[in-house]
Structures are given as C-alpha cells and as structure tokens.
Amino acid sequence: MSQSHLPVLNDIPSSIAELLDEEECWEFNILELEAATHKRPLSYLGLKIFSAFGVCEFLNCTEATLRSWLQVIEANYHASNSYHNSTHAADVLHATAYFLRKDRVKGSLDQLDEVAALLAATVHDVDHPGRTNSFLCNAGSDLAILYNDTAVLESHHAALAFQLTVRDSKCNIFKNMERTQFRTLRQAIIDMVLATEMTRHFEHVNKFVNSINKPMSSEGSDCEGQASIRNSPENRLLIKRMLIKCADVANPCRPLELCIEWAGRISEEYFAQTDEEKRQGLPVVMPVFDQNTCSIPKSQISFIDYFITDMFDAWDAFASLPGLMEHLAENYKYWKNLDEMKCKSLRPPPPPCPS
C-alpha cells in the first residue's frame, strides 16, 4: 500500500511499525506489540487494520476521529486484568481481520459486515471487570441487576461501546453516517458482541454446521449453489457470529509460546475470582480454578475438548485454516504430555542437575 493511503501511520515509532508489518500473518506476536506499545496494542493495531480495510472511508470519518475512538475504547479496558485487557481485544481484532481475509469469508460478506466485525472485535470486552457473569449474578452486582442476570457482561460491553462513542463528537466515528446504514451497522455490532456469550455456544455452532457446513458439502463443487447458501442474510449472520466466536477463543490455535502465555493469564484471572468467592462466602463457580489444586494442563485439555475442537473443525471446513489446525494439534499434544507427566503448571519442570 502506498504511504499516501496510510497517513494515520506516519507518526508511529519505527519499532512499532516494524512489528505491525507482520500483522497479516497468523503467527503475529501480539505480546511483543503489547510490550512495545506499553500496553496500548489495541490503538496501534486498530489503526493499521482499519486502514487496510478502508474503515474510515466506509464510515465517512476522519482518521483523527478514529484514533480518538480507539484511544477511548482502549482506555476503558482494565490493564489490571491479567487476561481481559486491551491486549486480548487486540488479539481478537487480529484474528477477526485474519479470518475476514480468507477467500470464502470475503466472498460471503459485504463491507458493512466486515466493518461491523472489526468494530465488534475491538469493543467486545470493553470495561470487563475480570469476573464472570456467574460471579456478578451471585454477588448481586449493579450490572447483574441492571441486565436481569441475562448476558450481563456482553450487554454491558455493547451498550458502553455506543455510549462512549456518541458521548463526544471528537470520537464519534458514526457521526457522518446515513441513519439507516448506521442502524444496520449498529445491529450487526450488537449481535456479534452478544454472540460471544458462552452459554449459547453450542446453539451457535450447531446452527452454523446445520445451515452452512452441511448444505455446502452436499452441494459438492457447485460454486454458485455454495455462494447462494453462504450469502443469504440469515446465513451471513451465522458466519459473522461464528467468526467472532472463533476469534474470541483462538488462543489454543496460536503458536505454542503464545498459547502457553494466554493459558497462564486466563488461569490467573480465574484464580483471583475463586479467591474472592471464598473470601466473600459466595458460591465457587469454577472449583477447578483453585490456586492450590488446579492442573492448568487438565483445564486446557478440557476446554479444547469441550468447546474448541468441534467449533474449529466446523470453521476450518468453511474458511480453510490448515495452519491453525496444526497449532491446535501441537498445543493439545503439549498439554497432554504435561498431564501425563502429572505436571500441573504451564511448563515442564527443569531436568534434574547431574549430581
């Protein structure tokens, strides 16, 4: 891309710009970007990806407005969360962009869908308190009461994202949009953020398999038949939901070192919740995530078996992601190997020193 198309990136430190050059690659190291940007990876990665997808042109907003928006959204992620911070949002945005560039995904969605997916990924966990929906409901938190114990966090992420956006003209990326197009975009963003709620995981995956994978495989090599299956509005909705769901939990499909780091971060956040539940006499929602007894390899194996394998098999059958599936198999083997060694930690113990 010519520099003239990327004026927004012209005042970015060269060390950060060099890291961002690898952004189209699945093996992109988001943790290096986190360090280089002093924990502001979302703003920098967002500028790069939104520029590549022509988001400003689509929204009819300036790059200055987009930059302000990214900074406001990123500032409302909690850097104090070990997992649900702006690096996770940047990671999900990266995976979302990677999926949107896959031929079959590209051929199924229009630009509004793409922009909705990128915006939804950016905001999907904004102001996450580092506690689960179950915890918030059990604790009788303000948010749980506001949202009637239903999709509490996801409703909050979506609602707050729009509140933060329209509150100040300086960061209102939607201010120049035509009303009907804004309504459509808004609905698509809300739908995708709400789809990240795990209580409806199997429903979303099964709908995708039954409405998209199965009909497309029975169509055989009839491209037009396949395209007509993909491109109905209802099925585009299912594709967008599946896309953000997979992006949100893609950690086990990342290179091993990244996979291990993310596993450590989510475990730390869950340990902190269990500790707080015990201190406050609340029900312990995830008893396996007890600092004193937890096997991290076992928890990862269970997560992959229960949620990840079937969903990524279905997404891979649609989008064709051989690299991800190789990482997933390698990472699964890594956790299995640790578990067979009865190792409960993230890494194997160092070999004993020769005496």
GROMACS .gro file of C-alpha atoms in nm:
model
  355
    1MET     CA    1   0.000   0.000   0.000
    2SER     CA    2   0.124   0.348  -0.082
    3GLN     CA    3   0.214   0.568   0.216
    4SER     CA    4  -0.036   0.827   0.097
    5HIS     CA    5  -0.311   0.577   0.180
    6LEU     CA    6  -0.178   0.541   0.534
    7PRO     CA    7  -0.120   0.893   0.668
    8VAL     CA    8  -0.252   0.779   1.003
    9LEU     CA    9   0.053   0.554   1.044
   10ASN     CA   10   0.316   0.814   0.959
   11ASP     CA   11   0.398   0.923   1.315
   12ILE     CA   12   0.424   0.575   1.462
   13PRO     CA   13   0.761   0.478   1.615
   14SER     CA   14   0.957   0.264   1.369
   15SER     CA   15   0.993  -0.022   1.619
   16ILE     CA   16   0.614  -0.046   1.643
   17ALA     CA   17   0.567  -0.001   1.267
   18GLU     CA   18   0.805  -0.291   1.205
   19LEU     CA   19   0.607  -0.522   1.434
   20LEU     CA   20   0.284  -0.415   1.262
   21ASP     CA   21   0.427  -0.513   0.923
   22GLU     CA   22   0.370  -0.876   1.029
   23GLU     CA   23   0.002  -0.814   1.106
   24GLU     CA   24  -0.137  -1.022   0.818
   25CYS     CA   25   0.041  -1.334   0.943
   26TRP     CA   26  -0.140  -1.571   1.185
   27GLU     CA   27   0.183  -1.611   1.386
   28PHE     CA   28   0.191  -1.234   1.456
   29ASN     CA   29   0.320  -1.183   1.813
   30ILE     CA   30   0.065  -0.967   1.993
   31LEU     CA   31   0.268  -0.985   2.319
   32GLU     CA   32   0.566  -0.814   2.155
   33LEU     CA   33   0.326  -0.542   2.041
   34GLU     CA   34   0.187  -0.517   2.395
   35ALA     CA   35   0.539  -0.454   2.528
   36ALA     CA   36   0.643  -0.213   2.252
   37THR     CA   37   0.328  -0.002   2.294
   38HIS     CA   38   0.338  -0.001   2.677
   39LYS     CA   39   0.012  -0.196   2.693
   40ARG     CA   40  -0.168   0.006   2.425
   41PRO     CA   41  -0.164  -0.252   2.143
   42LEU     CA   42  -0.530  -0.201   2.052
   43SER     CA   43  -0.494   0.159   1.932
   44TYR     CA   44  -0.190   0.082   1.716
   45LEU     CA   45  -0.314  -0.246   1.571
   46GLY     CA   46  -0.658  -0.090   1.520
   47LEU     CA   47  -0.514   0.196   1.313
   48LYS     CA   48  -0.325  -0.049   1.094
   49ILE     CA   49  -0.611  -0.293   1.037
   50PHE     CA   50  -0.886  -0.031   0.998
   51SER     CA   51  -0.671   0.147   0.741
   52ALA     CA   52  -0.619  -0.177   0.545
   53PHE     CA   53  -0.996  -0.242   0.541
   54GLY     CA   54  -1.095   0.116   0.448
   55VAL     CA   55  -1.298   0.167   0.766
   56CYS     CA   56  -1.268   0.549   0.771
   57GLU     CA   57  -1.385   0.572   0.411
   58PHE     CA   58  -1.680   0.345   0.483
   59LEU     CA   59  -1.782   0.540   0.795
   60ASN     CA   60  -1.703   0.874   0.629
   61CYS     CA   61  -1.498   0.977   0.935
   62THR     CA   62  -1.150   1.126   0.966
   63GLU     CA   63  -0.851   0.927   1.082
   64ALA     CA   64  -0.822   1.168   1.377
   65THR     CA   65  -1.174   1.070   1.488
   66LEU     CA   66  -1.089   0.701   1.452
   67ARG     CA   67  -0.771   0.748   1.651
   68SER     CA   68  -0.960   0.925   1.932
   69TRP     CA   69  -1.220   0.649   1.929
   70LEU     CA   70  -0.960   0.372   1.955
   71GLN     CA   71  -0.792   0.554   2.244
   72VAL     CA   72  -1.121   0.597   2.432
   73ILE     CA   73  -1.216   0.230   2.384
   74GLU     CA   74  -0.869   0.110   2.486
   75ALA     CA   75  -0.870   0.337   2.796
   76ASN     CA   76  -1.189   0.161   2.910
   77TYR     CA   77  -1.027  -0.183   2.915
   78HIS     CA   78  -0.878  -0.269   3.255
   79ALA     CA   79  -0.499  -0.302   3.233
   80SER     CA   80  -0.519  -0.460   3.581
   81ASN     CA   81  -0.694  -0.772   3.444
   82SER     CA   82  -0.442  -1.041   3.363
   83TYR     CA   83  -0.649  -1.171   3.069
   84HIS     CA   84  -0.945  -0.948   2.982
   85ASN     CA   85  -0.745  -0.636   2.898
   86SER     CA   86  -0.685  -0.443   2.576
   87THR     CA   87  -0.425  -0.698   2.459
   88HIS     CA   88  -0.698  -0.963   2.447
   89ALA     CA   89  -0.914  -0.720   2.246
   90ALA     CA   90  -0.622  -0.656   2.009
   91ASP     CA   91  -0.567  -1.031   1.977
   92VAL     CA   92  -0.934  -1.088   1.889
   93LEU     CA   93  -0.921  -0.798   1.641
   94HIS     CA   94  -0.615  -0.956   1.480
   95ALA     CA   95  -0.787  -1.294   1.443
   96THR     CA   96  -1.102  -1.125   1.311
   97ALA     CA   97  -0.906  -0.944   1.038
   98TYR     CA   98  -0.720  -1.265   0.953
   99PHE     CA   99  -1.050  -1.453   0.909
  100LEU     CA  100  -1.206  -1.170   0.704
  101ARG     CA  101  -0.920  -1.202   0.453
  102LYS     CA  102  -0.991  -1.571   0.387
  103ASP     CA  103  -1.141  -1.614   0.039
  104ARG     CA  104  -1.460  -1.789   0.138
  105VAL     CA  105  -1.530  -1.546   0.421
  106LYS     CA  106  -1.457  -1.248   0.194
  107GLY     CA  107  -1.690  -1.393  -0.067
  108SER     CA  108  -1.974  -1.428   0.184
  109LEU     CA  109  -1.977  -1.084   0.349
  110ASP     CA  110  -2.016  -0.726   0.228
  111GLN     CA  111  -1.818  -0.426   0.354
  112LEU     CA  112  -2.074  -0.338   0.621
  113ASP     CA  113  -2.035  -0.689   0.764
  114GLU     CA  114  -1.656  -0.653   0.763
  115VAL     CA  115  -1.662  -0.313   0.936
  116ALA     CA  116  -1.915  -0.444   1.191
  117ALA     CA  117  -1.690  -0.742   1.267
  118LEU     CA  118  -1.379  -0.524   1.315
  119LEU     CA  119  -1.565  -0.279   1.540
  120ALA     CA  120  -1.731  -0.560   1.737
  121ALA     CA  121  -1.395  -0.731   1.796
  122THR     CA  122  -1.246  -0.403   1.919
  123VAL     CA  123  -1.518  -0.336   2.177
  124HIS     CA  124  -1.631  -0.688   2.261
  125ASP     CA  125  -1.491  -0.696   2.619
  126VAL     CA  126  -1.469  -0.322   2.698
  127ASP     CA  127  -1.479  -0.246   3.075
  128HIS     CA  128  -1.460  -0.619   3.159
  129PRO     CA  129  -1.423  -0.643   3.540
  130GLY     CA  130  -1.214  -0.963   3.529
  131ARG     CA  131  -1.501  -1.165   3.675
  132THR     CA  132  -1.753  -1.396   3.503
  133ASN     CA  133  -2.127  -1.346   3.454
  134SER     CA  134  -2.196  -1.613   3.718
  135PHE     CA  135  -1.985  -1.426   3.972
  136LEU     CA  136  -2.162  -1.096   3.902
  137CYS     CA  137  -2.504  -1.260   3.934
  138ASN     CA  138  -2.413  -1.440   4.258
  139ALA     CA  139  -2.267  -1.120   4.403
  140GLY     CA  140  -2.581  -0.924   4.312
  141SER     CA  141  -2.367  -0.665   4.133
  142ASP     CA  142  -2.515  -0.347   3.986
  143LEU     CA  143  -2.456  -0.477   3.632
  144ALA     CA  144  -2.632  -0.808   3.702
  145ILE     CA  145  -2.930  -0.621   3.846
  146LEU     CA  146  -2.935  -0.378   3.551
  147TYR     CA  147  -2.935  -0.661   3.295
  148ASN     CA  148  -3.161  -0.900   3.488
  149ASP     CA  149  -2.888  -1.168   3.522
  150THR     CA  150  -2.903  -1.218   3.142
  151ALA     CA  151  -2.594  -1.185   2.918
  152VAL     CA  152  -2.477  -0.933   3.176
  153LEU     CA  153  -2.123  -0.861   3.057
  154GLU     CA  154  -2.191  -0.888   2.685
  155SER     CA  155  -2.486  -0.648   2.714
  156HIS     CA  156  -2.265  -0.408   2.908
  157HIS     CA  157  -1.978  -0.424   2.657
  158ALA     CA  158  -2.210  -0.345   2.365
  159ALA     CA  159  -2.406  -0.071   2.542
  160LEU     CA  160  -2.098   0.102   2.686
  161ALA     CA  161  -1.923   0.095   2.348
  162PHE     CA  162  -2.201   0.304   2.194
  163GLN     CA  163  -2.226   0.532   2.498
  164LEU     CA  164  -1.853   0.608   2.483
  165THR     CA  165  -1.873   0.665   2.107
  166VAL     CA  166  -2.160   0.913   2.087
  167ARG     CA  167  -2.080   1.093   2.413
  168ASP     CA  168  -1.819   1.316   2.243
  169SER     CA  169  -1.817   1.436   1.882
  170LYS     CA  170  -1.435   1.412   1.880
  171CYS     CA  171  -1.451   1.029   1.892
  172ASN     CA  172  -1.792   0.969   1.730
  173ILE     CA  173  -1.693   0.756   1.431
  174PHE     CA  174  -2.062   0.725   1.334
  175LYS     CA  175  -2.147   1.098   1.324
  176ASN     CA  176  -2.135   1.131   0.943
  177MET     CA  177  -2.320   0.808   0.861
  178GLU     CA  178  -2.659   0.795   0.696
  179ARG     CA  179  -2.919   0.692   0.956
  180THR     CA  180  -3.044   0.367   0.803
  181GLN     CA  181  -2.691   0.243   0.738
  182PHE     CA  182  -2.594   0.330   1.096
  183ARG     CA  183  -2.893   0.133   1.231
  184THR     CA  184  -2.788  -0.170   1.026
  185LEU     CA  185  -2.426  -0.141   1.135
  186ARG     CA  186  -2.525  -0.094   1.500
  187GLN     CA  187  -2.747  -0.403   1.493
  188ALA     CA  188  -2.468  -0.612   1.340
  189ILE     CA  189  -2.215  -0.500   1.605
  190ILE     CA  190  -2.457  -0.569   1.891
  191ASP     CA  191  -2.542  -0.913   1.752
  192MET     CA  192  -2.176  -1.011   1.726
  193VAL     CA  193  -2.082  -0.888   2.074
  194LEU     CA  194  -2.379  -1.076   2.225
  195ALA     CA  195  -2.274  -1.388   2.031
  196THR     CA  196  -1.954  -1.407   2.240
  197GLU     CA  197  -2.160  -1.518   2.543
  198MET     CA  198  -2.061  -1.880   2.604
  199THR     CA  199  -2.398  -2.000   2.741
  200ARG     CA  200  -2.527  -2.012   2.380
  201HIS     CA  201  -2.206  -2.163   2.240
  202PHE     CA  202  -2.348  -2.496   2.124
  203GLU     CA  203  -2.658  -2.335   1.977
  204HIS     CA  204  -2.443  -2.101   1.761
  205VAL     CA  205  -2.206  -2.378   1.649
  206ASN     CA  206  -2.487  -2.623   1.567
  207LYS     CA  207  -2.675  -2.361   1.365
  208PHE     CA  208  -2.357  -2.291   1.167
  209VAL     CA  209  -2.294  -2.660   1.100
  210ASN     CA  210  -2.654  -2.733   1.000
  211SER     CA  211  -2.718  -2.421   0.792
  212ILE     CA  212  -2.375  -2.378   0.629
  213ASN     CA  213  -2.132  -2.673   0.656
  214LYS     CA  214  -2.382  -2.948   0.574
  215PRO     CA  215  -2.563  -2.778   0.282
  216MET     CA  216  -2.230  -2.666   0.132
  217SER     CA  217  -2.077  -3.013   0.146
  218SER     CA  218  -2.386  -3.168  -0.014
  219GLU     CA  219  -2.375  -2.905  -0.292
  220GLY     CA  220  -2.039  -3.056  -0.383
  221SER     CA  221  -1.833  -2.840  -0.619
  222ASP     CA  222  -2.124  -2.626  -0.742
  223CYS     CA  223  -1.980  -2.283  -0.664
  224GLU     CA  224  -2.299  -2.093  -0.739
  225GLY     CA  225  -2.501  -2.323  -0.514
  226GLN     CA  226  -2.243  -2.277  -0.240
  227ALA     CA  227  -2.246  -1.900  -0.278
  228SER     CA  228  -2.626  -1.884  -0.258
  229ILE     CA  229  -2.613  -2.085   0.066
  230ARG     CA  230  -2.348  -1.854   0.210
  231ASN     CA  231  -2.489  -1.523   0.101
  232SER     CA  232  -2.843  -1.529   0.238
  233PRO     CA  233  -2.880  -1.265   0.512
  234GLU     CA  234  -2.961  -1.528   0.777
  235ASN     CA  235  -2.651  -1.729   0.689
  236ARG     CA  236  -2.428  -1.420   0.677
  237LEU     CA  237  -2.544  -1.359   1.034
  238LEU     CA  238  -2.437  -1.713   1.134
  239ILE     CA  239  -2.098  -1.665   0.963
  240LYS     CA  240  -2.036  -1.337   1.147
  241ARG     CA  241  -2.127  -1.494   1.482
  242MET     CA  242  -1.902  -1.793   1.420
  243LEU     CA  243  -1.620  -1.563   1.307
  244ILE     CA  244  -1.615  -1.355   1.626
  245LYS     CA  245  -1.670  -1.662   1.846
  246CYS     CA  246  -1.364  -1.831   1.696
  247ALA     CA  247  -1.158  -1.512   1.711
  248ASP     CA  248  -1.252  -1.471   2.080
  249VAL     CA  249  -1.119  -1.814   2.184
  250ALA     CA  250  -0.845  -1.869   1.926
  251ASN     CA  251  -0.566  -1.890   2.189
  252PRO     CA  252  -0.532  -2.272   2.159
  253CYS     CA  253  -0.475  -2.227   1.782
  254ARG     CA  254  -0.188  -1.980   1.824
  255PRO     CA  255   0.182  -2.076   1.821
  256LEU     CA  256   0.271  -2.272   2.136
  257GLU     CA  257   0.451  -1.991   2.322
  258LEU     CA  258   0.152  -1.757   2.278
  259CYS     CA  259  -0.088  -2.037   2.372
  260ILE     CA  260   0.103  -2.100   2.696
  261GLU     CA  261   0.110  -1.730   2.790
  262TRP     CA  262  -0.266  -1.690   2.733
  263ALA     CA  263  -0.336  -2.006   2.936
  264GLY     CA  264  -0.138  -1.857   3.224
  265ARG     CA  265  -0.326  -1.528   3.203
  266ILE     CA  266  -0.677  -1.675   3.200
  267SER     CA  267  -0.586  -1.911   3.484
  268GLU     CA  268  -0.457  -1.619   3.692
  269GLU     CA  269  -0.781  -1.426   3.639
  270TYR     CA  270  -0.992  -1.728   3.733
  271PHE     CA  271  -0.776  -1.798   4.042
  272ALA     CA  272  -0.835  -1.440   4.158
  273GLN     CA  273  -1.212  -1.490   4.117
  274THR     CA  274  -1.210  -1.815   4.316
  275ASP     CA  275  -1.011  -1.646   4.593
  276GLU     CA  276  -1.263  -1.362   4.607
  277GLU     CA  277  -1.559  -1.602   4.610
  278LYS     CA  278  -1.407  -1.783   4.910
  279ARG     CA  279  -1.334  -1.455   5.091
  280GLN     CA  280  -1.688  -1.326   5.038
  281GLY     CA  281  -1.860  -1.658   5.105
  282LEU     CA  282  -2.005  -1.672   4.751
  283PRO     CA  283  -2.060  -1.995   4.558
  284VAL     CA  284  -1.737  -2.109   4.393
  285VAL     CA  285  -1.835  -2.110   4.025
  286MET     CA  286  -1.522  -2.282   3.890
  287PRO     CA  287  -1.384  -2.506   4.166
  288VAL     CA  288  -1.115  -2.647   3.934
  289PHE     CA  289  -0.958  -2.297   3.922
  290ASP     CA  290  -0.824  -2.311   4.275
  291GLN     CA  291  -0.466  -2.188   4.302
  292ASN     CA  292  -0.379  -2.470   4.543
  293THR     CA  293  -0.512  -2.765   4.344
  294CYS     CA  294  -0.552  -2.662   3.978
  295SER     CA  295  -0.388  -2.853   3.694
  296ILE     CA  296  -0.356  -2.597   3.414
  297PRO     CA  297  -0.284  -2.868   3.153
  298LYS     CA  298  -0.604  -3.054   3.254
  299SER     CA  299  -0.809  -2.732   3.236
  300GLN     CA  300  -0.673  -2.659   2.887
  301ILE     CA  301  -0.739  -3.014   2.765
  302SER     CA  302  -1.097  -2.993   2.892
  303PHE     CA  303  -1.152  -2.651   2.732
  304ILE     CA  304  -1.020  -2.774   2.397
  305ASP     CA  305  -1.222  -3.098   2.411
  306TYR     CA  306  -1.545  -2.930   2.520
  307PHE     CA  307  -1.552  -2.604   2.323
  308ILE     CA  308  -1.267  -2.572   2.076
  309THR     CA  309  -1.227  -2.888   1.866
  310ASP     CA  310  -1.578  -2.908   1.722
  311MET     CA  311  -1.609  -2.535   1.665
  312PHE     CA  312  -1.275  -2.501   1.485
  313ASP     CA  313  -1.338  -2.817   1.282
  314ALA     CA  314  -1.656  -2.651   1.154
  315TRP     CA  315  -1.490  -2.311   1.098
  316ASP     CA  316  -1.191  -2.473   0.924
  317ALA     CA  317  -1.424  -2.670   0.695
  318PHE     CA  318  -1.575  -2.336   0.591
  319ALA     CA  319  -1.280  -2.094   0.592
  320SER     CA  320  -0.989  -2.338   0.534
  321LEU     CA  321  -0.735  -2.279   0.812
  322PRO     CA  322  -0.476  -2.560   0.798
  323GLY     CA  323  -0.212  -2.360   0.990
  324LEU     CA  324  -0.445  -2.303   1.285
  325MET     CA  325  -0.542  -2.668   1.299
  326GLU     CA  326  -0.173  -2.769   1.308
  327HIS     CA  327  -0.108  -2.534   1.601
  328LEU     CA  328  -0.416  -2.669   1.779
  329ALA     CA  329  -0.295  -3.029   1.742
  330GLU     CA  330   0.057  -2.937   1.859
  331ASN     CA  331  -0.072  -2.740   2.160
  332TYR     CA  332  -0.313  -3.017   2.258
  333LYS     CA  333  -0.023  -3.264   2.246
  334TYR     CA  334   0.183  -3.028   2.465
  335TRP     CA  335  -0.086  -3.014   2.737
  336LYS     CA  336  -0.146  -3.392   2.712
  337ASN     CA  337   0.225  -3.454   2.756
  338LEU     CA  338   0.241  -3.230   3.066
  339ASP     CA  339  -0.066  -3.402   3.208
  340GLU     CA  340   0.087  -3.747   3.155
  341MET     CA  341   0.392  -3.623   3.348
  342LYS     CA  342   0.146  -3.528   3.628
  343CYS     CA  343   0.267  -3.171   3.584
  344LYS     CA  344   0.011  -2.909   3.694
  345SER     CA  345   0.198  -2.599   3.579
  346LEU     CA  346   0.231  -2.418   3.244
  347ARG     CA  347   0.573  -2.567   3.168
  348PRO     CA  348   0.757  -2.890   3.239
  349PRO     CA  349   0.992  -2.892   3.540
  350PRO     CA  350   1.359  -2.834   3.450
  351PRO     CA  351   1.556  -3.161   3.421
  352PRO     CA  352   1.740  -3.251   3.744
  353CYS     CA  353   2.102  -3.131   3.760
  354PRO     CA  354   2.361  -3.409   3.715
  355SER     CA  355   2.497  -3.486   4.062
   0.00000   0.00000   0.00000
